[in-house]
Coordinates of N, CA and C in Angstrom, one line a residue:
X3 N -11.1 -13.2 6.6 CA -10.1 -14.2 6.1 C -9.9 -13.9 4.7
X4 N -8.7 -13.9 4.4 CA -8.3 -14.0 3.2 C -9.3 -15.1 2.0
X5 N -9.8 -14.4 1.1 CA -10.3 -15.3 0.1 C -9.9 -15.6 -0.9
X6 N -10.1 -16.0 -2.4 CA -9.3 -16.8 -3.3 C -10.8 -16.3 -4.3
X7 N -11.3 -15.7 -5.2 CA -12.4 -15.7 -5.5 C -12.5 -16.2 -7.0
X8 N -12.9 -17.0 -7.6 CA -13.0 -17.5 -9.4 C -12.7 -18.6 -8.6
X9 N -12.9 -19.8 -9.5 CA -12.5 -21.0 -9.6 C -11.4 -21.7 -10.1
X10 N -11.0 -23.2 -9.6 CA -9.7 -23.5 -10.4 C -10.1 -23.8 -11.5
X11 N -11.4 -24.3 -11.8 CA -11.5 -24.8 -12.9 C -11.9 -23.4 -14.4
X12 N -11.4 -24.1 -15.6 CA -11.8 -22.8 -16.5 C -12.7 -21.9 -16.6
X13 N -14.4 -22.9 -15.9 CA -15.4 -21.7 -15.5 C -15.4 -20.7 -14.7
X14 N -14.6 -20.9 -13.6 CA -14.7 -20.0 -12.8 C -16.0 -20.3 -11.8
X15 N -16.0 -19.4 -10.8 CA -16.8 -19.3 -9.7 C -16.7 -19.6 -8.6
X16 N -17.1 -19.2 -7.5 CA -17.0 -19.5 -6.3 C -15.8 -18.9 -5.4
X17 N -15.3 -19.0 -4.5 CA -14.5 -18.3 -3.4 C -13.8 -19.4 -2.8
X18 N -12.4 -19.1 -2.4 CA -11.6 -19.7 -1.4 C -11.1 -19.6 -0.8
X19 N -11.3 -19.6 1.0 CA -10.5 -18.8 2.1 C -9.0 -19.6 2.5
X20 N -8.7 -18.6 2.4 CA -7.2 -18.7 2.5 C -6.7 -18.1 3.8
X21 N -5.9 -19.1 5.0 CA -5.7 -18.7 6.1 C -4.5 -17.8 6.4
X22 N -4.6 -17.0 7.1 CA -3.4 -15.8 7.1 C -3.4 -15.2 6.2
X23 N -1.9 -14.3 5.7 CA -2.2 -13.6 4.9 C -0.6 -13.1 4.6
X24 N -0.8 -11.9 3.9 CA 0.7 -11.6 3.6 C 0.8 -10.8 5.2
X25 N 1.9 -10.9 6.1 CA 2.1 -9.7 7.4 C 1.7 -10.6 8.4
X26 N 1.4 -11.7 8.5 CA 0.0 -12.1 9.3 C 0.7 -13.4 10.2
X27 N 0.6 -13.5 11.3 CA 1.6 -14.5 12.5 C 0.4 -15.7 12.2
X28 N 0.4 -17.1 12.4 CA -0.3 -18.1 12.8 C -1.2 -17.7 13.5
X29 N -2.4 -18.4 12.6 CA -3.8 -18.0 13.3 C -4.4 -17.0 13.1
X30 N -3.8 -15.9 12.7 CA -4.5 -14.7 12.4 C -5.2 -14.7 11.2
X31 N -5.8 -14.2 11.0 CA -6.9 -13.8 9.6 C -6.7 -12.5 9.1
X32 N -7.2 -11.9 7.9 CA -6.7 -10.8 7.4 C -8.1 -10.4 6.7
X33 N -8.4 -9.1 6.2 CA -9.4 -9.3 5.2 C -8.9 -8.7 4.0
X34 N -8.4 -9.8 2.9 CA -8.1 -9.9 1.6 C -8.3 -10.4 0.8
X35 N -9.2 -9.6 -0.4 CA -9.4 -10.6 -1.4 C -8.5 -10.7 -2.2
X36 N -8.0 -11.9 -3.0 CA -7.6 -12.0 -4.1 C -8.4 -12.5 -5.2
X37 N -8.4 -12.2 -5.9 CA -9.0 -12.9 -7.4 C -8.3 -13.6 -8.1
X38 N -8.9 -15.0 -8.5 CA -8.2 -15.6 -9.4 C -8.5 -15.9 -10.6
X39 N -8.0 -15.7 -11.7 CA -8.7 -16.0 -12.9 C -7.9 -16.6 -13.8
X40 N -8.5 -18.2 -14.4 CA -8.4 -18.8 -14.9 C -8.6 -19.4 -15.8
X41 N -9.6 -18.7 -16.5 CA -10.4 -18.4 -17.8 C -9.3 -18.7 -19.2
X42 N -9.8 -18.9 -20.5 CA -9.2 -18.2 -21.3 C -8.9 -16.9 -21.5
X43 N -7.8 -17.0 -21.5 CA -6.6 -15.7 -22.1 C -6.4 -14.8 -21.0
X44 N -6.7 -15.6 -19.4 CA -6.5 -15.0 -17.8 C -5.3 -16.4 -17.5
X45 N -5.7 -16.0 -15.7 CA -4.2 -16.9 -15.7 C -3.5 -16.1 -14.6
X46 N -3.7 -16.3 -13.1 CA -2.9 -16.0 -12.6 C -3.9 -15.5 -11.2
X47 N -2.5 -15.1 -10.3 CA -3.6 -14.1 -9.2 C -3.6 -13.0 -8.8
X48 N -4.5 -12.0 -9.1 CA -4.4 -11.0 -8.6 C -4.5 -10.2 -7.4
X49 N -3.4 -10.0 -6.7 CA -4.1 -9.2 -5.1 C -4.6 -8.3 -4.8
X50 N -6.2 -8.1 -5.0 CA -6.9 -6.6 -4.9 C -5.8 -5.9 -3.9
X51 N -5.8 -7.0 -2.6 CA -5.4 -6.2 -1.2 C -4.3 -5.2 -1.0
X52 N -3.1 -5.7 -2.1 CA -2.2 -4.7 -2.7 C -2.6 -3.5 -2.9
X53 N -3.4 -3.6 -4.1 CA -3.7 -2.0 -4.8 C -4.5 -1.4 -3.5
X54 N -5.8 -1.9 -2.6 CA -6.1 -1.1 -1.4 C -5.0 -1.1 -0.1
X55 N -4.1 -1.4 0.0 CA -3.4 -1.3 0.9 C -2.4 -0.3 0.9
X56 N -1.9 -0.3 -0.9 CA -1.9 0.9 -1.2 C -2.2 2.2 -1.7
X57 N -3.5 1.9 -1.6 CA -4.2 3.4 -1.4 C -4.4 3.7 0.2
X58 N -4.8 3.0 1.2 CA -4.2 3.3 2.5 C -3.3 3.9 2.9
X59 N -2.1 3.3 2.4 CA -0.7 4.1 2.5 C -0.8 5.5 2.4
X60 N -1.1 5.4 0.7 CA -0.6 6.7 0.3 C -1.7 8.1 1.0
X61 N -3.1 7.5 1.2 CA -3.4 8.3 1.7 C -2.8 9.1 3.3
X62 N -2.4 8.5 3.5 CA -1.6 9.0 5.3 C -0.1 9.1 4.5
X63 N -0.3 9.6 3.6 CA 1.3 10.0 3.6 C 1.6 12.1 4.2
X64 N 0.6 12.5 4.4 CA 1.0 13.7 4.9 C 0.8 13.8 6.6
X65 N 1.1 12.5 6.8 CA 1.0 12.5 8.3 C 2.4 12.0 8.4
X66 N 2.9 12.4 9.4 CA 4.3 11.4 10.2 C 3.7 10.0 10.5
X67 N 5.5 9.5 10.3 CA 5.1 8.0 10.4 C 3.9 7.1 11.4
X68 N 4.2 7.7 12.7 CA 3.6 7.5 14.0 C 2.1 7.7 13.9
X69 N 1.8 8.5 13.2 CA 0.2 9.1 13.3 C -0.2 8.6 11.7
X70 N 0.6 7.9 10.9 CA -0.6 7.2 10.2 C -0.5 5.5 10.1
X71 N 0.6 5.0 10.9 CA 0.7 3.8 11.7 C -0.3 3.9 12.1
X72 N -0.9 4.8 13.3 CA -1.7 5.0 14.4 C -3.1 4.9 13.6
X73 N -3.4 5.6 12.2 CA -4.9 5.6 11.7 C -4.9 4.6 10.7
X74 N -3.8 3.8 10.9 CA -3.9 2.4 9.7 C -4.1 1.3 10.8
X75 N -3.9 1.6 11.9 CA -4.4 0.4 13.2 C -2.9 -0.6 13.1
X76 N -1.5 0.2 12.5 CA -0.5 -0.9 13.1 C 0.0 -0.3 13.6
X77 N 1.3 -1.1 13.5 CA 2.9 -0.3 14.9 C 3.7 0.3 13.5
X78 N 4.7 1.4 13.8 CA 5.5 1.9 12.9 C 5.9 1.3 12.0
X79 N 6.6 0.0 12.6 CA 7.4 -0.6 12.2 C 7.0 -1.7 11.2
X80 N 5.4 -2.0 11.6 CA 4.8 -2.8 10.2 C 4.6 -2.1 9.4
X81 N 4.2 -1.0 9.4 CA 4.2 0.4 8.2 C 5.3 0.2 7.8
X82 N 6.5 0.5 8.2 CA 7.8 0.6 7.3 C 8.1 -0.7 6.9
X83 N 7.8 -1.7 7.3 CA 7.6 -3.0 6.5 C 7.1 -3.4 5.1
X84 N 6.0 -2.3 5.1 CA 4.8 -2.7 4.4 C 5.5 -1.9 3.0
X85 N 5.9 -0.3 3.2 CA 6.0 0.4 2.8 C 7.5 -0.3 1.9
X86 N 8.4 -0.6 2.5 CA 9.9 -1.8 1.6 C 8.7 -2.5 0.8
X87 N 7.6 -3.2 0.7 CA 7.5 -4.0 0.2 C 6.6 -3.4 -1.2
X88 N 6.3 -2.4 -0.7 CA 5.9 -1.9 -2.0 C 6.9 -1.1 -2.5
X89 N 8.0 -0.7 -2.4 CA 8.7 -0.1 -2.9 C 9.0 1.5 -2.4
X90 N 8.9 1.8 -1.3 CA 8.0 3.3 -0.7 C 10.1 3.5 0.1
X91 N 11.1 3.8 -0.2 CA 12.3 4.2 0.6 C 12.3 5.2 1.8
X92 N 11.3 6.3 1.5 CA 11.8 7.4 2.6 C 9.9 7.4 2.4
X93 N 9.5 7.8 3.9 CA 8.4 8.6 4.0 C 8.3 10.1 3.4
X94 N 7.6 10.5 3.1 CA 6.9 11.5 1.9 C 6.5 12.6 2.9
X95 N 6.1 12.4 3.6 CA 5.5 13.6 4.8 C 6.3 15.1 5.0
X96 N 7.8 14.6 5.2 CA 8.8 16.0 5.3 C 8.2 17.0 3.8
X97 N 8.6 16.2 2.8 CA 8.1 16.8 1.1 C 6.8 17.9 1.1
X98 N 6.1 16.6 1.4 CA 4.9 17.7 1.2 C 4.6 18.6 2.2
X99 N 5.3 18.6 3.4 CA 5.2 19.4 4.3 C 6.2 20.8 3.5
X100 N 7.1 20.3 3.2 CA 8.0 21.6 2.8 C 7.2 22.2 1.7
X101 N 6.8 21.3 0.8 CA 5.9 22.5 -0.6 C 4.7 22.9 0.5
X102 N 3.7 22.4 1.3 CA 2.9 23.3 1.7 C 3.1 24.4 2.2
X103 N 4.8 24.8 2.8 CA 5.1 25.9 3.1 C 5.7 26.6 2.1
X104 N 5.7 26.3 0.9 CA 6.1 27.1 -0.3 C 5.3 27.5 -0.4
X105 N 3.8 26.9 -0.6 CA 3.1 27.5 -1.1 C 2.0 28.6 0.0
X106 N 2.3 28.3 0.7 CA 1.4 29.4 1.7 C 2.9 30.8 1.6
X107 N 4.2 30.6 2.4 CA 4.7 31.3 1.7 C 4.7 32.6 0.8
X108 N 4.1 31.4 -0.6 CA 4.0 32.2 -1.9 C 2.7 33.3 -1.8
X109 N 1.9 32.3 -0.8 CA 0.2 33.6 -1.2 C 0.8 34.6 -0.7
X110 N 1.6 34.2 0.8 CA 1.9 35.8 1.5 C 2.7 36.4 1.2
X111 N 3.8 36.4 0.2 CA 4.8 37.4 -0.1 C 4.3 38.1 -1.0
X112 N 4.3 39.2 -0.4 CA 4.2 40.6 -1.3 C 5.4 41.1 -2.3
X113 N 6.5 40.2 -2.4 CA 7.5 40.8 -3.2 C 7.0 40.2 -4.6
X114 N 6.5 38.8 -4.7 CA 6.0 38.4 -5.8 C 5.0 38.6 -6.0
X115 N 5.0 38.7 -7.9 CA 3.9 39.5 -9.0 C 2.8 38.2 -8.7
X116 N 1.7 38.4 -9.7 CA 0.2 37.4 -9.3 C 0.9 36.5 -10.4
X117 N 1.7 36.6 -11.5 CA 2.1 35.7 -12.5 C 3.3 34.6 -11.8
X118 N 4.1 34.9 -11.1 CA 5.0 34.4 -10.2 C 4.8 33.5 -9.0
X119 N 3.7 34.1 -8.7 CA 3.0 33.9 -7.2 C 2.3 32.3 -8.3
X120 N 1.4 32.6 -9.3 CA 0.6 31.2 -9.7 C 1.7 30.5 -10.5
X121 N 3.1 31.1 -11.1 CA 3.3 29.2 -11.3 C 4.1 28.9 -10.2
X122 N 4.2 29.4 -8.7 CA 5.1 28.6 -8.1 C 4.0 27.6 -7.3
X123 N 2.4 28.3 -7.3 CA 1.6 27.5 -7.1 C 1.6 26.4 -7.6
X124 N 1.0 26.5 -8.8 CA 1.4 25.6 -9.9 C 2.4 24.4 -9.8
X125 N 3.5 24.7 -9.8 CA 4.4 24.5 -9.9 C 4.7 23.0 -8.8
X126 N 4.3 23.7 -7.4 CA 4.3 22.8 -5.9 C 3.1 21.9 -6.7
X127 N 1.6 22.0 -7.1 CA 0.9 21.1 -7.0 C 1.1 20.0 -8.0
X128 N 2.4 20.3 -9.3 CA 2.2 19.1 -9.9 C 3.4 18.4 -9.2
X129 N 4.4 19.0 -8.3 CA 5.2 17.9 -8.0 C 4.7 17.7 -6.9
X130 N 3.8 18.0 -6.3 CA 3.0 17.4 -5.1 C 2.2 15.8 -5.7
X131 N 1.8 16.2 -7.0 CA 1.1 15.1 -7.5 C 2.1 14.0 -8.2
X132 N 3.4 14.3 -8.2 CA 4.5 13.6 -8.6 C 4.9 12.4 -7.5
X133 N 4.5 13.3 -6.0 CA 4.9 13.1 -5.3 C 3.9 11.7 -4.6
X134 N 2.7 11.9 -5.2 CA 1.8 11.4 -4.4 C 1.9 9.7 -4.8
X135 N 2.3 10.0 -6.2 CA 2.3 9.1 -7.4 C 3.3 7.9 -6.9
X136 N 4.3 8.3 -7.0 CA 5.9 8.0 -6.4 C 6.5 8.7 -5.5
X137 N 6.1 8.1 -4.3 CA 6.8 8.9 -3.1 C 8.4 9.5 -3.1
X138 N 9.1 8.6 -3.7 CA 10.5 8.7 -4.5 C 10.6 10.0 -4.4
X139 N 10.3 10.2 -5.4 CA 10.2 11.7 -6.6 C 10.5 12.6 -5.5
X140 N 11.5 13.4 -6.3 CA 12.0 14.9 -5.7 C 11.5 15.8 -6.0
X141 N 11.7 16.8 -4.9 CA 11.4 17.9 -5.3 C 11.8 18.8 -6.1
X142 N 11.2 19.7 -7.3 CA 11.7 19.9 -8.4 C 12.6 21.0 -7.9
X143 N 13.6 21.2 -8.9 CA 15.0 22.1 -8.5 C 14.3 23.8 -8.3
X144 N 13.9 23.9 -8.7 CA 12.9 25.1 -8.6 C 12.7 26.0 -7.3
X145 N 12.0 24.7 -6.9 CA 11.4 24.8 -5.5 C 12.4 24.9 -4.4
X146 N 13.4 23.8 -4.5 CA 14.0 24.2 -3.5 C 14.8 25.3 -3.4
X147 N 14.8 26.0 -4.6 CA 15.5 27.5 -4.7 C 14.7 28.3 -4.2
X148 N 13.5 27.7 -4.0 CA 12.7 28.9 -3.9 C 12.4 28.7 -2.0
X149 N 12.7 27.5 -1.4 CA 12.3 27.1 -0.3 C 13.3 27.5 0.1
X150 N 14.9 27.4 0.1 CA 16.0 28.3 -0.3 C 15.8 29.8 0.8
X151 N 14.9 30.3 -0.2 CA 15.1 31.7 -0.3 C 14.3 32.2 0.9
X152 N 12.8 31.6 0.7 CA 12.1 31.7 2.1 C 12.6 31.4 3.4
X153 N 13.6 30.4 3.6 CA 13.9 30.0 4.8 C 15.1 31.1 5.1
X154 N 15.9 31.6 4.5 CA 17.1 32.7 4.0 C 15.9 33.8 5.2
X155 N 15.1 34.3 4.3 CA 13.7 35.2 4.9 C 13.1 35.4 6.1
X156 N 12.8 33.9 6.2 CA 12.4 33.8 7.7 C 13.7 33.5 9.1
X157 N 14.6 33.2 8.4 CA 15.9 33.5 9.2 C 16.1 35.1 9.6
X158 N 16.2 35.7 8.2 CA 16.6 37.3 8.7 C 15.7 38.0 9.4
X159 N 14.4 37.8 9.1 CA 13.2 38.4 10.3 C 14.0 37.7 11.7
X160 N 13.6 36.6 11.9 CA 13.6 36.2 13.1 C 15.1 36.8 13.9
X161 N 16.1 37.3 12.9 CA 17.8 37.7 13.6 C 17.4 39.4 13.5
X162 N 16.6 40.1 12.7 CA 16.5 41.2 13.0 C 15.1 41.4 14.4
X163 N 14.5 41.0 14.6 CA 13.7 40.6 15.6 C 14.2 40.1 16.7
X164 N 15.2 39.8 17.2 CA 15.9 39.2 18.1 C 16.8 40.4 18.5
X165 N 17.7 41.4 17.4 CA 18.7 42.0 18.1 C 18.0 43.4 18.0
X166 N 16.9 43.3 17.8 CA 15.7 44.4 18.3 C 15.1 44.3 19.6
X167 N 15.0 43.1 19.9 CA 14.9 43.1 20.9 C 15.9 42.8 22.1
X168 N 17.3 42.5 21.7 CA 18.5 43.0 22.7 C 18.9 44.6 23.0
X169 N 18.1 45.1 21.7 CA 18.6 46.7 21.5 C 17.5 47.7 22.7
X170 N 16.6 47.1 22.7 CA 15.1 47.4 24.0 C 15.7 48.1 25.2
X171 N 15.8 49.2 25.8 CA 15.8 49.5 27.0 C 14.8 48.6 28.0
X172 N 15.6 47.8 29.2 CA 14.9 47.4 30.4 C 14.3 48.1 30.5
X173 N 12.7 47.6 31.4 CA 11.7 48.6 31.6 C 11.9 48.6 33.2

């Protein structure tokens, strides 16, 4: 159950369960603490449950929606709920999926130098961490030039690979 923890009075102390919760149908219970403090030069309440609910979040954000619904124990759709209410617009998953293929990518191309090759490393992990920060945040212009170019890459293998193998004598 939702608790209430400090007192109303100036000293403080003690706990107060509070039924339901933020998300939560009649009758249900939640486990959330809030703190309250009402002390001198406090004042107010704070909802731990917030700040861990979103660290929950953000941690499943390199999963699709479905699969970290699934390891947060709701339905999609309370995730995307949850996620408006903190402020979260688009799921983050595509993002960081695309810089981890920049950066694998980057280890394997042999056309880039080791100086090239580390700042695009580089480069992915701080907007990875931009990313992680504020799901928001875009990908820096860089990248997608450079995600760009790879996918350009892996298109022309896969079309010279293909009409190599229309060019094959039947066996």
């Amino acid at each position: 159950a939702e608790t209430v923890s400090g007192g109303l009075n100036a000293g403080g102390g003690g706990t107060v369960p509070v039924l339901g919760g933020p998300g939560t149908g009649p009758g249900v219970a939640t486990a959330v603490a809030v703190n309250y403090d009402v002390g001198p030069g406090g004042g107010g309440i704070v909802h731990s449950a917030a700040a861990s609910l979103r660290e929950q979040i953000y941690s499943t954000f390199d999963l699709p929606v479905a699969d970290a619904a699934r390891v947060l124990g709701i339905s999609a759709t309370e995730l995307k709920r949850r996620c408006r209410r903190l402020g979260i617009s688009r799921w983050p998953q595509r993002k960081l999926q695309s810089l981890r293929r920049i950066v694998q990518a980057a280890e394997t191309d042999t056309s880039l130098t080791e100086d090239e090759r580390k700042a695009v490393v580089e480069l992915a992990a701080r907007n990875r961490d931009e990313i992680m920060a504020d799901p928001d945040a875009p990908l820096v212009d860089l990248l997608k030039t450079v995600r760009q170019t790879q996918y350009k890459q892996s298109f022309e293998k896969r079309a010279a690979a293909a009409a190599a193998s229309r060019r094959a004598p039947p066996m």
